[in-house]
Each structure stands twice: as structure tokens, then as C-alpha cells.
């Protein structure tokens, strides 16, 4: 079985159902994802002092757990940085339960990162304090213990959040994939602020994208940052433009996948005029519980399909199937005992 190597930002997620007053207190917007500033630091103790849920998170780690949910045990390796504390132990335990292998760099000076998840009705606001997650080093990736594992992987998946942490590690994975025709590099935009404020390191990865995943808000933010002929364009046109960017390994056509919540997923393939749409899996309203992490779950199912060599259509269907399972759980989680994918 081919394996997948995911690189990202491991976080513990204190989650709480809140009213607008808490969002207002910390100047947070509904359906937004930001990095914490000094004014947000009391938020975590505030959430932890209330009735809350602690869930293993970090977008790429969610995706890694999602892919592992479908793939045979220990098919997926996840790499990131944590502190030496109880929250890191919780992350390891959750990943072990999922059958996911993790190889964390442990930072002795910073605590494990946190992402406060504030849920208000069907909206959620994410506020991330990276802490140890911000201390990942290229030396860990290239170490004698880790690099041989990386070389064995056939698919590399990188969350855009890691562009705020260690771009050299991302570029090392990108170059490794480009050097081997059988290795695939997948990038996720992750949040609107990535193309807005980390455009340069994101642009440096673009020639290596075999697959690019994002949602409509992230794609629009990317287009706005790109400017030029993309001004005022729609999602289909933006996806097609992304797919047509210069590519390092021309033998593999780039595929851009843009999700749009309950609207159809847009897919553009390099060199193909038609931009396709794929409807989401319908779900009864009473079964919908929490959409937090739905995009990560979609990416996990999609990546599992890529690892298994499935068609583009089936890989997208696998992503939608896993996202549907996830939104019936609290946070970025999946039901146990495991369910088995079947094509819709």
C-alpha cells in the first residue's frame, strides 16, 4: 500500500458553544480563522474555564486522521511540533486510536499549540495560538530518523498553515516530489489569510502543486492577492487560472479542487477547458451537528482516494462521503466503529 506523509501544525482544540458576547469580547468574526494576537491570549483560559470539549486538531492533522480512517492502519505519517505536556499526550493518544503514525518534534520551551473553536449556531470562529507548533525545524524533517520515512512516502500533503511556520520544510517536500515521477505533492490553502499575508512562500510552492485544495473564500482571497486579470472573476475562472499556472513536473496535470460548502465542488484540470462541478452529499437537517473540520475531512477522503489510485471522480466522492460523516460529529472527528466507504 502506498503511503501518505502529511506536514502541518498540530493543535489541541478547546471547543465551546458560545453566544455573540464572547465573540465580541475578543473581537472575533463568525466563520473566520485567524492567528491569535496578544489581545486573544486570555481566550483559551476563558474557554477552558467553561464547559468545553478538548479535541485533537490542526487542519493537516485532521486531514491525516481522515485519510487514515479510510486507509489501512499506519498508512499515513504526520509530522509537526508539540510541547512536552499533557496536551501533546492527548494528541498522541487520539492519533494512535485513529491508526495514524505521528513523529512530532518536541519543543522544550513552548506549550502545545491551541486553537480556540467558538461555535455559535451553525457558525464557528477559530483563533489559533501556534506556540510549539510554530517551532518546527527543517533539521527534524531531514534527521536520520525521519527523512527515510519521508522518502518512502508516495504522496505529500501540506496544510497552508505550515507556511507560517517552516517554508523550507515545505519546499524540501515539494522538491522531493518533483525529483520522483511517482510522488505527488498536494497543497491546501487552509485559510484566507494565507494567500493574503503569506503570498510569497505560497507562490514559491505553486510550481510543485499536483493538487491544490481550498474553499471558495480562500480561492477568492488568493485571486484578490494575485490581482490582474482575476479581478471580478468567479470561482470557476479562478480555479482554471490556478490550474494553468506554470508547473515543475509537466507530465502530471495539475488539478485544482475548490469546495463551496453546500454548493457544488468546482474542479479544474490543467489544459482542459471544461471546469467541472460535483454536487455535495445531501444530509438530513436533523443529522447535521457541527461543520467545523468539514473541509479537512473532505481533504482526508480525497487524499485517501489519491493514495489508492482512484479516479478523480471517485476521490472527490470519497472526500464528500467523509465530510458527511464528520459533520454529524462534534468537531473534526469520525464515527467509531469505523464505517466503510461505498460509492454514492
PDB file of N, CA and C in Angstrom, residues 138-210:
ATOM      1  N   UNK A 138      13.459  22.440  10.000  1.00  0.00           N
ATOM      2  CA  UNK A 138      13.861  21.604   8.876  1.00  0.00           C
ATOM      3  C   UNK A 138      14.762  20.472   9.334  1.00  0.00           C
ATOM      4  N   UNK A 139      15.580  20.714  10.357  1.00  0.00           N
ATOM      5  CA  UNK A 139      16.507  19.688  10.844  1.00  0.00           C
ATOM      6  C   UNK A 139      15.769  18.421  11.292  1.00  0.00           C
ATOM      7  N   UNK A 140      14.558  18.594  11.810  1.00  0.00           N
ATOM      8  CA  UNK A 140      13.772  17.423  12.224  1.00  0.00           C
ATOM      9  C   UNK A 140      13.363  16.611  10.999  1.00  0.00           C
ATOM     10  N   UNK A 141      12.878  17.296   9.976  1.00  0.00           N
ATOM     11  CA  UNK A 141      12.460  16.606   8.747  1.00  0.00           C
ATOM     12  C   UNK A 141      13.621  15.844   8.122  1.00  0.00           C
ATOM     13  N   UNK A 142      14.820  16.452   8.140  1.00  0.00           N
ATOM     14  CA  UNK A 142      15.978  15.859   7.477  1.00  0.00           C
ATOM     15  C   UNK A 142      16.784  14.934   8.391  1.00  0.00           C
ATOM     16  N   UNK A 143      16.297  14.696   9.600  1.00  0.00           N
ATOM     17  CA  UNK A 143      17.043  13.869  10.549  1.00  0.00           C
ATOM     18  C   UNK A 143      17.108  12.415  10.088  1.00  0.00           C
ATOM     19  N   UNK A 144      18.058  11.692  10.640  1.00  0.00           N
ATOM     20  CA  UNK A 144      18.264  10.286  10.263  1.00  0.00           C
ATOM     21  C   UNK A 144      17.049   9.423  10.597  1.00  0.00           C
ATOM     22  N   UNK A 145      16.254   9.838  11.576  1.00  0.00           N
ATOM     23  CA  UNK A 145      15.075   9.062  11.972  1.00  0.00           C
ATOM     24  C   UNK A 145      13.878   9.341  11.057  1.00  0.00           C
ATOM     25  N   UNK A 146      13.738  10.583  10.578  1.00  0.00           N
ATOM     26  CA  UNK A 146      12.533  10.993   9.860  1.00  0.00           C
ATOM     27  C   UNK A 146      12.674  10.935   8.342  1.00  0.00           C
ATOM     28  N   UNK A 147      13.799  11.388   7.808  1.00  0.00           N
ATOM     29  CA  UNK A 147      13.923  11.505   6.355  1.00  0.00           C
ATOM     30  C   UNK A 147      13.718  10.176   5.620  1.00  0.00           C
ATOM     31  N   UNK A 148      14.224   9.051   6.114  1.00  0.00           N
ATOM     32  CA  UNK A 148      13.944   7.782   5.413  1.00  0.00           C
ATOM     33  C   UNK A 148      12.442   7.471   5.334  1.00  0.00           C
ATOM     34  N   UNK A 149      11.685   7.883   6.348  1.00  0.00           N
ATOM     35  CA  UNK A 149      10.230   7.690   6.320  1.00  0.00           C
ATOM     36  C   UNK A 149       9.604   8.573   5.246  1.00  0.00           C
ATOM     37  N   UNK A 150      10.095   9.796   5.142  1.00  0.00           N
ATOM     38  CA  UNK A 150       9.613  10.723   4.125  1.00  0.00           C
ATOM     39  C   UNK A 150       9.882  10.176   2.731  1.00  0.00           C
ATOM     40  N   UNK A 151      11.060   9.622   2.538  1.00  0.00           N
ATOM     41  CA  UNK A 151      11.424   9.099   1.224  1.00  0.00           C
ATOM     42  C   UNK A 151      10.561   7.915   0.799  1.00  0.00           C
ATOM     43  N   UNK A 152      10.037   7.184   1.766  1.00  0.00           N
ATOM     44  CA  UNK A 152       9.184   6.028   1.444  1.00  0.00           C
ATOM     45  C   UNK A 152       7.779   6.440   1.020  1.00  0.00           C
ATOM     46  N   UNK A 153       7.357   7.648   1.403  1.00  0.00           N
ATOM     47  CA  UNK A 153       6.003   8.100   1.114  1.00  0.00           C
ATOM     48  C   UNK A 153       5.820   8.366  -0.379  1.00  0.00           C
ATOM     49  N   UNK A 154       4.610   8.146  -0.875  1.00  0.00           N
ATOM     50  CA  UNK A 154       4.283   8.361  -2.278  1.00  0.00           C
ATOM     51  C   UNK A 154       3.461   9.630  -2.491  1.00  0.00           C
ATOM     52  N   UNK A 155       2.836  10.122  -1.425  1.00  0.00           N
ATOM     53  CA  UNK A 155       2.011  11.333  -1.507  1.00  0.00           C
ATOM     54  C   UNK A 155       2.394  12.259  -0.364  1.00  0.00           C
ATOM     55  N   UNK A 156       2.663  13.519  -0.686  1.00  0.00           N
ATOM     56  CA  UNK A 156       2.962  14.529   0.329  1.00  0.00           C
ATOM     57  C   UNK A 156       1.797  15.523   0.385  1.00  0.00           C
ATOM     58  N   UNK A 157       1.272  15.710   1.579  1.00  0.00           N
ATOM     59  CA  UNK A 157       0.166  16.652   1.782  1.00  0.00           C
ATOM     60  C   UNK A 157       0.617  17.716   2.777  1.00  0.00           C
ATOM     61  N   UNK A 158       0.470  18.981   2.396  1.00  0.00           N
ATOM     62  CA  UNK A 158       0.906  20.082   3.251  1.00  0.00           C
ATOM     63  C   UNK A 158      -0.244  21.056   3.448  1.00  0.00           C
ATOM     64  N   UNK A 159      -0.535  21.374   4.706  1.00  0.00           N
ATOM     65  CA  UNK A 159      -1.523  22.396   5.012  1.00  0.00           C
ATOM     66  C   UNK A 159      -0.920  23.779   4.888  1.00  0.00           C
ATOM     67  N   UNK A 160      -1.696  24.722   4.364  1.00  0.00           N
ATOM     68  CA  UNK A 160      -1.210  26.077   4.158  1.00  0.00           C
ATOM     69  C   UNK A 160      -0.756  26.766   5.433  1.00  0.00           C
ATOM     70  N   UNK A 161      -1.334  26.369   6.580  1.00  0.00           N
ATOM     71  CA  UNK A 161      -0.930  26.977   7.851  1.00  0.00           C
ATOM     72  C   UNK A 161       0.563  26.806   8.105  1.00  0.00           C
ATOM     73  N   UNK A 162       1.150  25.729   7.557  1.00  0.00           N
ATOM     74  CA  UNK A 162       2.574  25.480   7.809  1.00  0.00           C
ATOM     75  C   UNK A 162       3.464  26.509   7.112  1.00  0.00           C
ATOM     76  N   UNK A 163       2.890  27.267   6.170  1.00  0.00           N
ATOM     77  CA  UNK A 163       3.651  28.352   5.542  1.00  0.00           C
ATOM     78  C   UNK A 163       4.001  29.441   6.547  1.00  0.00           C
ATOM     79  N   UNK A 164       3.267  29.507   7.647  1.00  0.00           N
ATOM     80  CA  UNK A 164       3.570  30.486   8.700  1.00  0.00           C
ATOM     81  C   UNK A 164       4.663  29.989   9.627  1.00  0.00           C
ATOM     82  N   UNK A 165       5.066  28.733   9.461  1.00  0.00           N
ATOM     83  CA  UNK A 165       5.976  28.084  10.412  1.00  0.00           C
ATOM     84  C   UNK A 165       7.339  27.784   9.811  1.00  0.00           C
ATOM     85  N   UNK A 166       7.364  26.927   8.770  1.00  0.00           N
ATOM     86  CA  UNK A 166       8.651  26.456   8.241  1.00  0.00           C
ATOM     87  C   UNK A 166       8.586  26.229   6.733  1.00  0.00           C
ATOM     88  N   UNK A 167       8.564  27.305   5.949  1.00  0.00           N
ATOM     89  CA  UNK A 167       8.559  27.153   4.493  1.00  0.00           C
ATOM     90  C   UNK A 167       9.686  26.265   3.946  1.00  0.00           C
ATOM     91  N   UNK A 168      10.914  26.288   4.527  1.00  0.00           N
ATOM     92  CA  UNK A 168      11.957  25.409   3.985  1.00  0.00           C
ATOM     93  C   UNK A 168      11.583  23.924   4.042  1.00  0.00           C
ATOM     94  N   UNK A 169      10.852  23.511   5.070  1.00  0.00           N
ATOM     95  CA  UNK A 169      10.426  22.113   5.149  1.00  0.00           C
ATOM     96  C   UNK A 169       9.437  21.797   4.027  1.00  0.00           C
ATOM     97  N   UNK A 170       8.538  22.744   3.740  1.00  0.00           N
ATOM     98  CA  UNK A 170       7.573  22.555   2.660  1.00  0.00           C
ATOM     99  C   UNK A 170       8.288  22.437   1.324  1.00  0.00           C
ATOM    100  N   UNK A 171       9.236  23.322   1.091  1.00  0.00           N
ATOM    101  CA  UNK A 171       9.949  23.297  -0.188  1.00  0.00           C
ATOM    102  C   UNK A 171      10.782  22.030  -0.331  1.00  0.00           C
ATOM    103  N   UNK A 172      11.293  21.520   0.780  1.00  0.00           N
ATOM    104  CA  UNK A 172      12.052  20.263   0.730  1.00  0.00           C
ATOM    105  C   UNK A 172      11.161  19.119   0.282  1.00  0.00           C
ATOM    106  N   UNK A 173       9.936  19.066   0.806  1.00  0.00           N
ATOM    107  CA  UNK A 173       8.986  18.035   0.376  1.00  0.00           C
ATOM    108  C   UNK A 173       8.589  18.238  -1.082  1.00  0.00           C
ATOM    109  N   UNK A 174       8.370  19.496  -1.470  1.00  0.00           N
ATOM    110  CA  UNK A 174       7.987  19.788  -2.850  1.00  0.00           C
ATOM    111  C   UNK A 174       9.070  19.346  -3.827  1.00  0.00           C
ATOM    112  N   UNK A 175      10.304  19.657  -3.495  1.00  0.00           N
ATOM    113  CA  UNK A 175      11.416  19.288  -4.375  1.00  0.00           C
ATOM    114  C   UNK A 175      11.622  17.772  -4.414  1.00  0.00           C
ATOM    115  N   UNK A 176      11.380  17.117  -3.292  1.00  0.00           N
ATOM    116  CA  UNK A 176      11.484  15.654  -3.258  1.00  0.00           C
ATOM    117  C   UNK A 176      10.444  15.030  -4.182  1.00  0.00           C
ATOM    118  N   UNK A 177       9.227  15.589  -4.171  1.00  0.00           N
ATOM    119  CA  UNK A 177       8.179  15.044  -5.047  1.00  0.00           C
ATOM    120  C   UNK A 177       8.520  15.296  -6.518  1.00  0.00           C
ATOM    121  N   UNK A 178       9.052  16.478  -6.813  1.00  0.00           N
ATOM    122  CA  UNK A 178       9.377  16.807  -8.204  1.00  0.00           C
ATOM    123  C   UNK A 178      10.512  15.956  -8.747  1.00  0.00           C
ATOM    124  N   UNK A 179      11.375  15.488  -7.853  1.00  0.00           N
ATOM    125  CA  UNK A 179      12.531  14.677  -8.269  1.00  0.00           C
ATOM    126  C   UNK A 179      12.149  13.231  -8.583  1.00  0.00           C
ATOM    127  N   UNK A 180      10.918  12.846  -8.232  1.00  0.00           N
ATOM    128  CA  UNK A 180      10.490  11.463  -8.440  1.00  0.00           C
ATOM    129  C   UNK A 180       9.135  11.448  -9.132  1.00  0.00           C
ATOM    130  N   UNK A 181       9.064  10.911 -10.333  1.00  0.00           N
ATOM    131  CA  UNK A 181       7.825  10.964 -11.116  1.00  0.00           C
ATOM    132  C   UNK A 181       6.642  10.227 -10.485  1.00  0.00           C
ATOM    133  N   UNK A 182       6.922   9.352  -9.515  1.00  0.00           N
ATOM    134  CA  UNK A 182       5.831   8.591  -8.894  1.00  0.00           C
ATOM    135  C   UNK A 182       5.331   9.235  -7.598  1.00  0.00           C
ATOM    136  N   UNK A 183       5.864  10.418  -7.238  1.00  0.00           N
ATOM    137  CA  UNK A 183       5.460  11.065  -5.987  1.00  0.00           C
ATOM    138  C   UNK A 183       4.584  12.286  -6.264  1.00  0.00           C
ATOM    139  N   UNK A 184       3.578  12.471  -5.428  1.00  0.00           N
ATOM    140  CA  UNK A 184       2.566  13.506  -5.640  1.00  0.00           C
ATOM    141  C   UNK A 184       2.623  14.534  -4.514  1.00  0.00           C
ATOM    142  N   UNK A 185       2.502  15.811  -4.882  1.00  0.00           N
ATOM    143  CA  UNK A 185       2.520  16.905  -3.915  1.00  0.00           C
ATOM    144  C   UNK A 185       1.154  17.588  -3.899  1.00  0.00           C
ATOM    145  N   UNK A 186       0.535  17.608  -2.721  1.00  0.00           N
ATOM    146  CA  UNK A 186      -0.788  18.209  -2.550  1.00  0.00           C
ATOM    147  C   UNK A 186      -0.689  19.363  -1.563  1.00  0.00           C
ATOM    148  N   UNK A 187      -1.234  20.522  -1.943  1.00  0.00           N
ATOM    149  CA  UNK A 187      -1.221  21.706  -1.086  1.00  0.00           C
ATOM    150  C   UNK A 187      -2.650  22.111  -0.778  1.00  0.00           C
ATOM    151  N   UNK A 188      -2.892  22.565   0.453  1.00  0.00           N
ATOM    152  CA  UNK A 188      -4.185  23.102   0.841  1.00  0.00           C
ATOM    153  C   UNK A 188      -4.003  24.568   1.223  1.00  0.00           C
ATOM    154  N   UNK A 189      -4.858  25.445   0.701  1.00  0.00           N
ATOM    155  CA  UNK A 189      -4.757  26.869   1.015  1.00  0.00           C
ATOM    156  C   UNK A 189      -5.025  27.150   2.495  1.00  0.00           C
ATOM    157  N   UNK A 190      -5.945  26.399   3.092  1.00  0.00           N
ATOM    158  CA  UNK A 190      -6.208  26.367   4.543  1.00  0.00           C
ATOM    159  C   UNK A 190      -6.995  27.539   5.111  1.00  0.00           C
ATOM    160  N   UNK A 191      -6.692  28.775   4.742  1.00  0.00           N
ATOM    161  CA  UNK A 191      -7.405  29.936   5.290  1.00  0.00           C
ATOM    162  C   UNK A 191      -7.152  31.147   4.397  1.00  0.00           C
ATOM    163  N   UNK A 192      -8.105  32.097   4.361  1.00  0.00           N
ATOM    164  CA  UNK A 192      -7.919  33.277   3.507  1.00  0.00           C
ATOM    165  C   UNK A 192      -6.659  34.076   3.812  1.00  0.00           C
ATOM    166  N   UNK A 193      -6.239  34.103   5.096  1.00  0.00           N
ATOM    167  CA  UNK A 193      -5.072  34.934   5.426  1.00  0.00           C
ATOM    168  C   UNK A 193      -3.767  34.366   4.870  1.00  0.00           C
ATOM    169  N   UNK A 194      -3.771  33.107   4.467  1.00  0.00           N
ATOM    170  CA  UNK A 194      -2.536  32.534   3.903  1.00  0.00           C
ATOM    171  C   UNK A 194      -2.178  33.222   2.584  1.00  0.00           C
ATOM    172  N   UNK A 195      -3.073  33.245   1.582  1.00  0.00           N
ATOM    173  CA  UNK A 195      -2.707  33.984   0.357  1.00  0.00           C
ATOM    174  C   UNK A 195      -2.631  35.490   0.565  1.00  0.00           C
ATOM    175  N   UNK A 196      -3.324  36.015   1.572  1.00  0.00           N
ATOM    176  CA  UNK A 196      -3.300  37.458   1.816  1.00  0.00           C
ATOM    177  C   UNK A 196      -1.968  37.923   2.399  1.00  0.00           C
ATOM    178  N   UNK A 197      -1.452  37.174   3.385  1.00  0.00           N
ATOM    179  CA  UNK A 197      -0.291  37.645   4.136  1.00  0.00           C
ATOM    180  C   UNK A 197       0.958  36.770   3.987  1.00  0.00           C
ATOM    181  N   UNK A 198       0.801  35.611   3.357  1.00  0.00           N
ATOM    182  CA  UNK A 198       1.955  34.720   3.153  1.00  0.00           C
ATOM    183  C   UNK A 198       2.042  34.354   1.671  1.00  0.00           C
ATOM    184  N   UNK A 199       1.783  35.346   0.824  1.00  0.00           N
ATOM    185  CA  UNK A 199       1.724  35.119  -0.617  1.00  0.00           C
ATOM    186  C   UNK A 199       3.066  34.654  -1.181  1.00  0.00           C
ATOM    187  N   UNK A 200       4.155  35.257  -0.736  1.00  0.00           N
ATOM    188  CA  UNK A 200       5.460  34.918  -1.303  1.00  0.00           C
ATOM    189  C   UNK A 200       5.813  33.440  -1.083  1.00  0.00           C
ATOM    190  N   UNK A 201       5.768  32.913   0.169  1.00  0.00           N
ATOM    191  CA  UNK A 201       6.085  31.489   0.317  1.00  0.00           C
ATOM    192  C   UNK A 201       5.054  30.581  -0.354  1.00  0.00           C
ATOM    193  N   UNK A 202       3.789  31.017  -0.413  1.00  0.00           N
ATOM    194  CA  UNK A 202       2.773  30.223  -1.113  1.00  0.00           C
ATOM    195  C   UNK A 202       3.086  30.167  -2.602  1.00  0.00           C
ATOM    196  N   UNK A 203       3.436  31.310  -3.186  1.00  0.00           N
ATOM    197  CA  UNK A 203       3.769  31.358  -4.613  1.00  0.00           C
ATOM    198  C   UNK A 203       4.966  30.463  -4.934  1.00  0.00           C
ATOM    199  N   UNK A 204       5.911  30.374  -4.006  1.00  0.00           N
ATOM    200  CA  UNK A 204       7.099  29.548  -4.243  1.00  0.00           C
ATOM    201  C   UNK A 204       6.746  28.066  -4.326  1.00  0.00           C
ATOM    202  N   UNK A 205       5.651  27.674  -3.700  1.00  0.00           N
ATOM    203  CA  UNK A 205       5.232  26.265  -3.770  1.00  0.00           C
ATOM    204  C   UNK A 205       4.424  25.956  -5.022  1.00  0.00           C
ATOM    205  N   UNK A 206       3.853  26.993  -5.661  1.00  0.00           N
ATOM    206  CA  UNK A 206       2.867  26.752  -6.722  1.00  0.00           C
ATOM    207  C   UNK A 206       3.373  25.910  -7.901  1.00  0.00           C
ATOM    208  N   UNK A 207       4.634  26.035  -8.336  1.00  0.00           N
ATOM    209  CA  UNK A 207       5.059  25.186  -9.454  1.00  0.00           C
ATOM    210  C   UNK A 207       5.046  23.687  -9.129  1.00  0.00           C
ATOM    211  N   UNK A 208       4.967  23.368  -7.844  1.00  0.00           N
ATOM    212  CA  UNK A 208       5.034  21.965  -7.420  1.00  0.00           C
ATOM    213  C   UNK A 208       3.649  21.358  -7.166  1.00  0.00           C
ATOM    214  N   UNK A 209       2.595  22.190  -7.195  1.00  0.00           N
ATOM    215  CA  UNK A 209       1.267  21.676  -6.895  1.00  0.00           C
ATOM    216  C   UNK A 209       0.827  20.647  -7.933  1.00  0.00           C
ATOM    217  N   UNK A 210       0.659  19.413  -7.530  1.00  0.00           N
ATOM    218  CA  UNK A 210      -0.036  18.428  -8.374  1.00  0.00           C
ATOM    219  C   UNK A 210      -1.534  18.546  -8.126  1.00  0.00           C
TER     220      UNK A 210
END
